[in-house]
Coordinates of C-alpha atoms and ligand atoms in Angstrom, one line a residue:
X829 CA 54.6 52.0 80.3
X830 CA 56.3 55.0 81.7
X831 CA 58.9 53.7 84.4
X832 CA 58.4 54.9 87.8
X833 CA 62.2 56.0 88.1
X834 CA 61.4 58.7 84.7
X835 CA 58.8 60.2 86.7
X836 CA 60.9 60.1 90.0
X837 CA 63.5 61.9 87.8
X838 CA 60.5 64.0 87.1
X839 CA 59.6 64.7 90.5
X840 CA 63.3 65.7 91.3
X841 CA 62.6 68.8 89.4
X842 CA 59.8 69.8 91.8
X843 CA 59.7 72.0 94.5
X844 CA 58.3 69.8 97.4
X845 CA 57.1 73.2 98.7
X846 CA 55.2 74.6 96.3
X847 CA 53.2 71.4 94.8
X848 CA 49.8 71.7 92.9
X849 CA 46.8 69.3 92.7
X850 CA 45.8 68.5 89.1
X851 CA 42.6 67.3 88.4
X852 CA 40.4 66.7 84.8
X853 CA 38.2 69.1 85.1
X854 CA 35.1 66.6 85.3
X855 CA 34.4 63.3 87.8
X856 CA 35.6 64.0 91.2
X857 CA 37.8 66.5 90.7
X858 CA 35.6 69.2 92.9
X859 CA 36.2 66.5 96.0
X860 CA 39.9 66.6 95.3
X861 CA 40.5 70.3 94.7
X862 CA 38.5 70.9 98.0
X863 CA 40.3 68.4 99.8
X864 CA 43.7 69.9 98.4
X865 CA 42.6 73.1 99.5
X866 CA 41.6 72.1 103.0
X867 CA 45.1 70.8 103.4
X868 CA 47.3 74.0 101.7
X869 CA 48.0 72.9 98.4
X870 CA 47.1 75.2 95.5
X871 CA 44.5 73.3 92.3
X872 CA 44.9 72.9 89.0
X873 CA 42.1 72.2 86.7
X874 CA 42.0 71.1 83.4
X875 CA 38.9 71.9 81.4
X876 CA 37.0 70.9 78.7
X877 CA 35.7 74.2 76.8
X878 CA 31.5 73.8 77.2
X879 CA 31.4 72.2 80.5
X880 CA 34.4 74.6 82.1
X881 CA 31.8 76.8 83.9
X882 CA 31.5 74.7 87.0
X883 CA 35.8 75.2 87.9
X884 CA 36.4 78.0 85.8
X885 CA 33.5 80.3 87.3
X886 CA 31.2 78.7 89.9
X887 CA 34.1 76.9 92.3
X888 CA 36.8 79.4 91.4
X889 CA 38.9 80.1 94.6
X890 CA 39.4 83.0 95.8
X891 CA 42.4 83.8 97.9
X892 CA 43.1 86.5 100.4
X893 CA 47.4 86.5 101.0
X894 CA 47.3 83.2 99.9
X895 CA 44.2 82.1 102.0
X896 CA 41.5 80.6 100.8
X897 CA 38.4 82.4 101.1
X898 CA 35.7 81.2 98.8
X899 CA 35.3 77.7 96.1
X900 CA 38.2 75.4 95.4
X901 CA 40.0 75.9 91.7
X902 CA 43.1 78.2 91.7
X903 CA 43.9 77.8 88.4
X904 CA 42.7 76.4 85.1
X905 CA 43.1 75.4 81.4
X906 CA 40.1 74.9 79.4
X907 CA 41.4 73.0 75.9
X908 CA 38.8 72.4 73.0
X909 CA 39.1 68.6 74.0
X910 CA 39.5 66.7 77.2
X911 CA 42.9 64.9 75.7
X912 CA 44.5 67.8 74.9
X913 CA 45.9 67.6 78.3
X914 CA 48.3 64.8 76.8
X915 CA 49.8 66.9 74.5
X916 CA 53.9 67.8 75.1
X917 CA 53.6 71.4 75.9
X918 CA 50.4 70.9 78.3
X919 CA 52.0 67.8 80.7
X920 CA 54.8 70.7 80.5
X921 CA 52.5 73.1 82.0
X922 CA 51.4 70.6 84.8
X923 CA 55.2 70.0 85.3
X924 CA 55.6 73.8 85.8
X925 CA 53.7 74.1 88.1
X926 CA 54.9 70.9 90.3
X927 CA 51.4 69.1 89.7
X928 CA 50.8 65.9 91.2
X929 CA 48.0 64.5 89.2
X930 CA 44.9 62.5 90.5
X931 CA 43.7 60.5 88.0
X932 CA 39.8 60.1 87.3
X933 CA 37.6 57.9 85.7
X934 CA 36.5 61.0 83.2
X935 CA 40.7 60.8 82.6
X936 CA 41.3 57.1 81.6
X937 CA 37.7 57.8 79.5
X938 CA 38.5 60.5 77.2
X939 CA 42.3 60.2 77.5
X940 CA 43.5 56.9 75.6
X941 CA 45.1 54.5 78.0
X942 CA 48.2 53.6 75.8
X943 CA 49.0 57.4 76.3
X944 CA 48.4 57.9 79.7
X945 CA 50.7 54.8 80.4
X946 CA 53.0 56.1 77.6
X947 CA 53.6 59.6 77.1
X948 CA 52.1 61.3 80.2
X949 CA 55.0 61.9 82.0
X950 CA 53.7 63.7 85.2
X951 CA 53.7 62.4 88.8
X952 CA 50.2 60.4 89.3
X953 CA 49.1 59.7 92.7
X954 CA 47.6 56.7 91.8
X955 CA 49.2 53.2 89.9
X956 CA 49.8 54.1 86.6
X957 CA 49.6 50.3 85.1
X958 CA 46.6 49.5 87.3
X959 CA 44.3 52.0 85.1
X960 CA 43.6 50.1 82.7
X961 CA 42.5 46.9 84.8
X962 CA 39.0 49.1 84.6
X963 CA 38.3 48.1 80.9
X964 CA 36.0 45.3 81.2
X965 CA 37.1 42.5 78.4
X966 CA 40.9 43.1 78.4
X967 CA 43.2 39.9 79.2
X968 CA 44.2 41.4 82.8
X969 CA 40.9 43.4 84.0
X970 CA 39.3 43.6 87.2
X971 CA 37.6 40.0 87.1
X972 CA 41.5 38.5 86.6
X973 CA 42.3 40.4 89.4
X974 CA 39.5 39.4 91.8
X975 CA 39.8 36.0 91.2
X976 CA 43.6 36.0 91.4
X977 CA 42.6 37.6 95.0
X978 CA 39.9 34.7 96.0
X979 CA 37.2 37.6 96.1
X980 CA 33.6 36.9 95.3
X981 CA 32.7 38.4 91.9
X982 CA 29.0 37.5 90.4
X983 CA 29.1 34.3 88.8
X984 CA 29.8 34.5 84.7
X985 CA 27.6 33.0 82.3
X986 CA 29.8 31.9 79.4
X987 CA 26.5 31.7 77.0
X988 CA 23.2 33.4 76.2
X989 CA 22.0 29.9 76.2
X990 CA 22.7 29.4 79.5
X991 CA 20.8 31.9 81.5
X992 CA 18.6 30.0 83.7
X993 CA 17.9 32.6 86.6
X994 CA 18.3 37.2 86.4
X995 CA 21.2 38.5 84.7
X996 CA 22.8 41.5 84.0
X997 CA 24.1 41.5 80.2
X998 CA 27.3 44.0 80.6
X999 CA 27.9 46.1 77.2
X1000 CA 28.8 49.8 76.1
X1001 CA 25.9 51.8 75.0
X1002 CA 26.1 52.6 71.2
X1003 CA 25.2 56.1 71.3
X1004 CA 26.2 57.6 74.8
X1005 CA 29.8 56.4 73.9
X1006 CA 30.9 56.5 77.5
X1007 CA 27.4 54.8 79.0
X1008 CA 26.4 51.5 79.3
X1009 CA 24.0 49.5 77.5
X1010 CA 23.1 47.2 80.1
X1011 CA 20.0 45.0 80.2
X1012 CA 18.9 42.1 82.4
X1013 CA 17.2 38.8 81.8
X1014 CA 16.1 35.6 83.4
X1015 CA 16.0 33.6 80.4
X1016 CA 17.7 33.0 76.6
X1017 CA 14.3 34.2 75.1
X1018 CA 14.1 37.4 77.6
X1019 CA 17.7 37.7 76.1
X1020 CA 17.0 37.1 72.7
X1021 CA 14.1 39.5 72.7
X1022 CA 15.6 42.2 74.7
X1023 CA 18.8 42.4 72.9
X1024 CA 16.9 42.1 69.8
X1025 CA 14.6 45.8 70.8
X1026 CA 17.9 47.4 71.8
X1027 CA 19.8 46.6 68.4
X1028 CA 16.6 47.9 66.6
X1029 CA 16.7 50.6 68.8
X1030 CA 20.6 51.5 68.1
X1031 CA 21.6 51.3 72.1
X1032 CA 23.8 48.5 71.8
X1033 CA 25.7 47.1 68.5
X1034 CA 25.9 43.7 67.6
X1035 CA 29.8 43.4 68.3
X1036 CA 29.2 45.0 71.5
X1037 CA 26.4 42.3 72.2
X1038 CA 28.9 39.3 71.0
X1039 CA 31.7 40.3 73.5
X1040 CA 29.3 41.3 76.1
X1041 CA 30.0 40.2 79.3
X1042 CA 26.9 38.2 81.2
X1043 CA 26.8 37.9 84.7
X1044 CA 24.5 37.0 87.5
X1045 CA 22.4 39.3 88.8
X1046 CA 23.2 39.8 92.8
X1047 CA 19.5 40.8 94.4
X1048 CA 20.6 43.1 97.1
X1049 CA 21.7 46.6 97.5
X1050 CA 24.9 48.4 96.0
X1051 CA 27.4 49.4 98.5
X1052 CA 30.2 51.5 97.1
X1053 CA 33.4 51.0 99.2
X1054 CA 35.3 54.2 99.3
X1055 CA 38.6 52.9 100.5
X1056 CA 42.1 54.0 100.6
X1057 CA 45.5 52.2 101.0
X1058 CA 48.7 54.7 102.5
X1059 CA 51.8 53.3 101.2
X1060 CA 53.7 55.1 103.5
X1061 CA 52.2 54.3 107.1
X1062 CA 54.1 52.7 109.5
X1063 CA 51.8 52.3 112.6
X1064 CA 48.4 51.9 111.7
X1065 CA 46.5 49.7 109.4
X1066 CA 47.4 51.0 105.8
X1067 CA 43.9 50.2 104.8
X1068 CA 41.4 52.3 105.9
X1069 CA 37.4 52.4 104.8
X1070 CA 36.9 56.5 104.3
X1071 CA 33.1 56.1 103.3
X1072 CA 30.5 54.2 101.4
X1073 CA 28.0 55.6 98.6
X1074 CA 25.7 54.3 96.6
X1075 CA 24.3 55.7 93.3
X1076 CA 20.9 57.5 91.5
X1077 CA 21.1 55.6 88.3
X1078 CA 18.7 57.0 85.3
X1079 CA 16.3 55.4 84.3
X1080 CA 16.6 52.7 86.9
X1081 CA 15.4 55.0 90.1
X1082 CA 12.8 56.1 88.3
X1083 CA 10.9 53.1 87.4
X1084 CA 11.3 52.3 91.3
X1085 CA 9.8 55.4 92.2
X1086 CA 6.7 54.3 89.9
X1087 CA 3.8 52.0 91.5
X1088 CA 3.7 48.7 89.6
X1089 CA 0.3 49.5 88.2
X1090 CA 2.4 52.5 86.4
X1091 CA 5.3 50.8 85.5
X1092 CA 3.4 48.5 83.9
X1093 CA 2.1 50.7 81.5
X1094 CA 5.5 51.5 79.9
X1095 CA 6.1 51.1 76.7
X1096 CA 8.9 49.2 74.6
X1097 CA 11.2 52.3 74.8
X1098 CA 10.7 53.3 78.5
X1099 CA 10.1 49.6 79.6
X1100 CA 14.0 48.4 80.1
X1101 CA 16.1 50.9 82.6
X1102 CA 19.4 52.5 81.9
X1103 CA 22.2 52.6 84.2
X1104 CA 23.5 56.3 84.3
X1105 CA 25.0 57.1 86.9
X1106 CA 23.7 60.8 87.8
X1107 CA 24.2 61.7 91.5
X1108 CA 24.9 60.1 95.0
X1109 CA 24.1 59.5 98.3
X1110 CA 25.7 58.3 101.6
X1111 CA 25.3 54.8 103.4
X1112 CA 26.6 53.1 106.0
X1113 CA 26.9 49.4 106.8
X1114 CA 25.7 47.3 109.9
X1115 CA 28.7 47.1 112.4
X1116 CA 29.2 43.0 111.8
X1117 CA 29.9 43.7 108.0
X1118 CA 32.7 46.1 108.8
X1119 CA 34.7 43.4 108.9
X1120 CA 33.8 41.2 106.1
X1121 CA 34.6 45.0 104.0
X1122 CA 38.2 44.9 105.6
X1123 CA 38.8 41.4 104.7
X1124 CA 37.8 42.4 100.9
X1125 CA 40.1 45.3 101.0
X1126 CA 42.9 43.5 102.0
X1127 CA 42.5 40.7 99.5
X1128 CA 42.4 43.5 97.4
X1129 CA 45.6 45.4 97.7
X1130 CA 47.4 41.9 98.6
X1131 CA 46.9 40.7 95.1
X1132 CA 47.5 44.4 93.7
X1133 CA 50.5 44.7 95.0
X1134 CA 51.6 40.8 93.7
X1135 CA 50.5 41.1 89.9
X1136 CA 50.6 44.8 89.5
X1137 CA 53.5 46.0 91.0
X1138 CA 53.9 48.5 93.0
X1139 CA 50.0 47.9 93.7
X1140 CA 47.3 50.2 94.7
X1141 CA 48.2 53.0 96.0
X1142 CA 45.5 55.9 97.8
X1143 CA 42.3 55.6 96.9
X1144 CA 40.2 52.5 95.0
X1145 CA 36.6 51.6 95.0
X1146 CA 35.1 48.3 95.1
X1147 CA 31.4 48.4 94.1
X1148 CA 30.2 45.4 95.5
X1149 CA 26.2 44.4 96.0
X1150 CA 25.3 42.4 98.6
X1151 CA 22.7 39.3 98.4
X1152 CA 20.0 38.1 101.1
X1153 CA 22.7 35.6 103.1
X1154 CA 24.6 38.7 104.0
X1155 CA 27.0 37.7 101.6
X1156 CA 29.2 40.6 99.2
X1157 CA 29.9 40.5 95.7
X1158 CA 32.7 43.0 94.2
X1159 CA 30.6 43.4 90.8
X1160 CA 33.1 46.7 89.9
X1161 CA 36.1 48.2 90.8
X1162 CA 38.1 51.7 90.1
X1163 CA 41.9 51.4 91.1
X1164 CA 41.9 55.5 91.8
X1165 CA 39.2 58.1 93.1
X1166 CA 35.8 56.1 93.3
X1167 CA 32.8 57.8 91.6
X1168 CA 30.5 58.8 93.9
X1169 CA 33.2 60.4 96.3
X1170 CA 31.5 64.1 96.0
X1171 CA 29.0 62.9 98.5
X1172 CA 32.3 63.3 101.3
X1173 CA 32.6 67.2 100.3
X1174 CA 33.9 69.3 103.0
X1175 CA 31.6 67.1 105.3
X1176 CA 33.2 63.8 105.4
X1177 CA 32.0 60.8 106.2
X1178 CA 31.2 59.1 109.3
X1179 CA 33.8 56.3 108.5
X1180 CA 36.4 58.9 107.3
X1181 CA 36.0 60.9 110.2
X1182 CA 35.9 59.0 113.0
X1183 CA 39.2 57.4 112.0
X1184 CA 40.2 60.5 111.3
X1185 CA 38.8 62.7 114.1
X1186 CA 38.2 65.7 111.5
X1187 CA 35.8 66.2 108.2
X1188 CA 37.8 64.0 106.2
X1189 CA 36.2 63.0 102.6
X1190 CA 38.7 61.0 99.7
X1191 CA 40.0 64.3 98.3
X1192 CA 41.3 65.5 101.9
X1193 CA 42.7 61.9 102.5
X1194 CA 44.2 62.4 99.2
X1195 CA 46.0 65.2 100.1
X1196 CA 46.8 64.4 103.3
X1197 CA 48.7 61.2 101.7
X1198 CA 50.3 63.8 100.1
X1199 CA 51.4 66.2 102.8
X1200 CA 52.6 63.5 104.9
X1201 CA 55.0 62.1 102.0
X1202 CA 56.4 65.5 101.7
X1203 CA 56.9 66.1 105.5
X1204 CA 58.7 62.8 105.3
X1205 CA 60.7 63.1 102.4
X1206 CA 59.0 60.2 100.5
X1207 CA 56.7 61.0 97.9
X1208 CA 58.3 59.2 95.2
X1209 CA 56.5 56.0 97.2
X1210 CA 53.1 57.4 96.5
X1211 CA 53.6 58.8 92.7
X1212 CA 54.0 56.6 89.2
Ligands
ADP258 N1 25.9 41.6 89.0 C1 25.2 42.6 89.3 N2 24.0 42.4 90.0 C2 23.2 43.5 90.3 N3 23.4 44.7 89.9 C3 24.6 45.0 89.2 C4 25.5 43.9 88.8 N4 26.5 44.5 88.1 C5 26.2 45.8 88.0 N5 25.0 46.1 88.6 C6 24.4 47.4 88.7 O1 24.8 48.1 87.5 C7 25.4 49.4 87.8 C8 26.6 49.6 86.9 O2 27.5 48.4 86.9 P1 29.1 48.5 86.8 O3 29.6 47.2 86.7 O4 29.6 49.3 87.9 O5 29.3 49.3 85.4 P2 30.4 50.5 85.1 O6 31.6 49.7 84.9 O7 29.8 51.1 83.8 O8 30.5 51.4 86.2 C9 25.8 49.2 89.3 O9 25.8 50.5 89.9 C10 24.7 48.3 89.8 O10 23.6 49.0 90.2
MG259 MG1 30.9 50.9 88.2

């Protein structure tokens, strides 16, 4: 793991006025290059060549004496692969331009984790040995953490045996490497019979199915916390809820937007729904669950800061579902940008905002978090 104090040596290098937002080109990284923008920073995108067209030409910026006048990317690298950003020379090039790098999801996927705590030596707004708490499985993950914290997590089901009520079986997809090959069922035969169709279909593998995790299936709907933790404020709460999404998920919303007569007529490929995430959309919660999401939060970056020192720091996600009693399970979480934060663009969100009293979406908070630590001298407290 890269100390902090190398990349506060790093940081001494920069020129606190002239900082850059980097992004991987891919995830969030439109929210955060419009939020930097919003708040006077210049953006740096790294592409990957095929799928560059979106930054490179479609949300180029376009300055006027330095003001912005139309899309959000200043400038731009497009490399043959995503992980080409790791190599020496190109971290150099986000060094030379004083880049202060916000870690994705797309990031931490098609950049190995060993490197990124490693060898990336460039300031991260985010906690560099929290990343890899993500990966499902691993001794420390998410799960350790949540129930470290006291939060409520869906119940696991050690084995297949044992399923007595819906599930969700929790495994990579075989073929869409960075997809999931997620499946439910309510009983060991379901489970057995299911799992059998997807092997013969080649979504899942059998090692995948073996270390799969099996969890109990919360009936309820998915609220994405968007949530942010300021390291550096000193009079109000350092928690704050910016906004809360909830995802389109192929093939899952379409079988829901079939009449049961219809879906019943699927057949043994179409009959089990994916889980791909493919868009967003915006929610609130009812006022007397505002606080139960605070109490979560602060669980959250309690234990954070306690096992994975320094903690959380800006933005996390806890994807939680709740159930009938009003009650929230955290079945996910992301220890950086959340997923489904493009639905804040430029608008906001109602949370956000009215805390804020301005459009204020997780890339502006992000770079807000960012301004302020310069204007006050401190933003080696908010890098690793
Ligand atoms: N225990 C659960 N009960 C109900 N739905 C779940 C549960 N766990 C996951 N899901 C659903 O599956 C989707 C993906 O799950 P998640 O754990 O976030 O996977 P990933 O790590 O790939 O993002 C969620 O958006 C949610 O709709
Ligand atoms: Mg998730």
């Amino acid at each position: 793991m890269i100390e902090r104090k190398e990349i506060i040596e790093v940081l001494s290098e920069y020129d606190p006025g002239n900082i850059t937002i980097g992004v991987l080109a891919s995830h969030s990284a439109l929210d955060v290059c419009d939020g930097a923008v919003e708040e006077g920073f210049r953006t740096y995108a790294v592409c990957e060549r095929g799928r560059e067209r979106t930054y490179t030409e479609y949300f180029r910026a376009k300055r006027q004496n330095g003001k912005i006048i139309r899309g959000v990317v200043d400038s731009i690298d497009v490399y043959n692969r995503f992980n080409e950003i790791l190599k020496p020379e190109n971290q150099k090039r986000l060094r030379d331009r004083n880049t202060i790098f916000i870690p994705n999801r797309s990031f931490t996927s098609y950049c190995s984790i060993d490197a990124i705590e490693d060898d990336f030596k460039v300031p991260m707004f985010a906690s560099r040995n929290m990343l890899r708490s993500e990966e499902r499985g691993i001794e420390k993950d998410y799960y350790w953490l949540l129930e470290r914290a006291g939060l409520p997590y869906p119940e696991r089901i050690e084995r297949p045996e044992d399923i007595d009520s819906l599930v969700m079986v929790k495994l990579p997809h075989a073929v869409k490497k960075l997809e999931r090959g997620f499946f439910t069922a309510s009983s060991y035969d379901e489970f057995k019979q299911k799992s059998e169709a997807f092997l013969k279909q080649g979504v899942i593998t059998h090692e995948a199915l073996a270390s799969a995790r099996i969890e109990r299936y919360i009936i309820g709907p998915v609220f994405n916390l968007d949530l942010f933790y300021s390291p550096i404020e000193e009079e109000m709460s350092r928690i704050e809820l910016l906004g809360i999404d909830w995802r389109f998920e192929t093939s899952l919303d379409g079988h829901v937007r079939l009449p049961a007569p219809q879906q019943m007529t699927l057949n043994e490929r179409q009959i089990t729904p994916e889980y791909t995430v493919c868009g967003h959309n915006s929610a609130t919660l009812r006022e007397s669950l505002l606080e139960d999401v605070f109490e979560l939060a602060e669980k959250y970056v309690e234990a954070t800061r306690r096992y994975y020192e320094p903690g959380i720091i800006g933005p996390f996600c806890l994807q939680t579902c709740v159930d009938k009693d009003l009650n929230f399970y955290v079945y996910d979480v992301a220890p950086r940008v959340g997923g489904g934060t493009n639905v804040h663009i430029s608008a906001g969100h109602p949370y956000g905002n009215m805390l804020w009293r301005t459009p204020m979406s997780t890339g502006r908070r992000v770079a807000v978090e960012i301004r302020r630590a310069i204007e006050q001298d401190r933003l080696s407290e908010i890098v690793t």
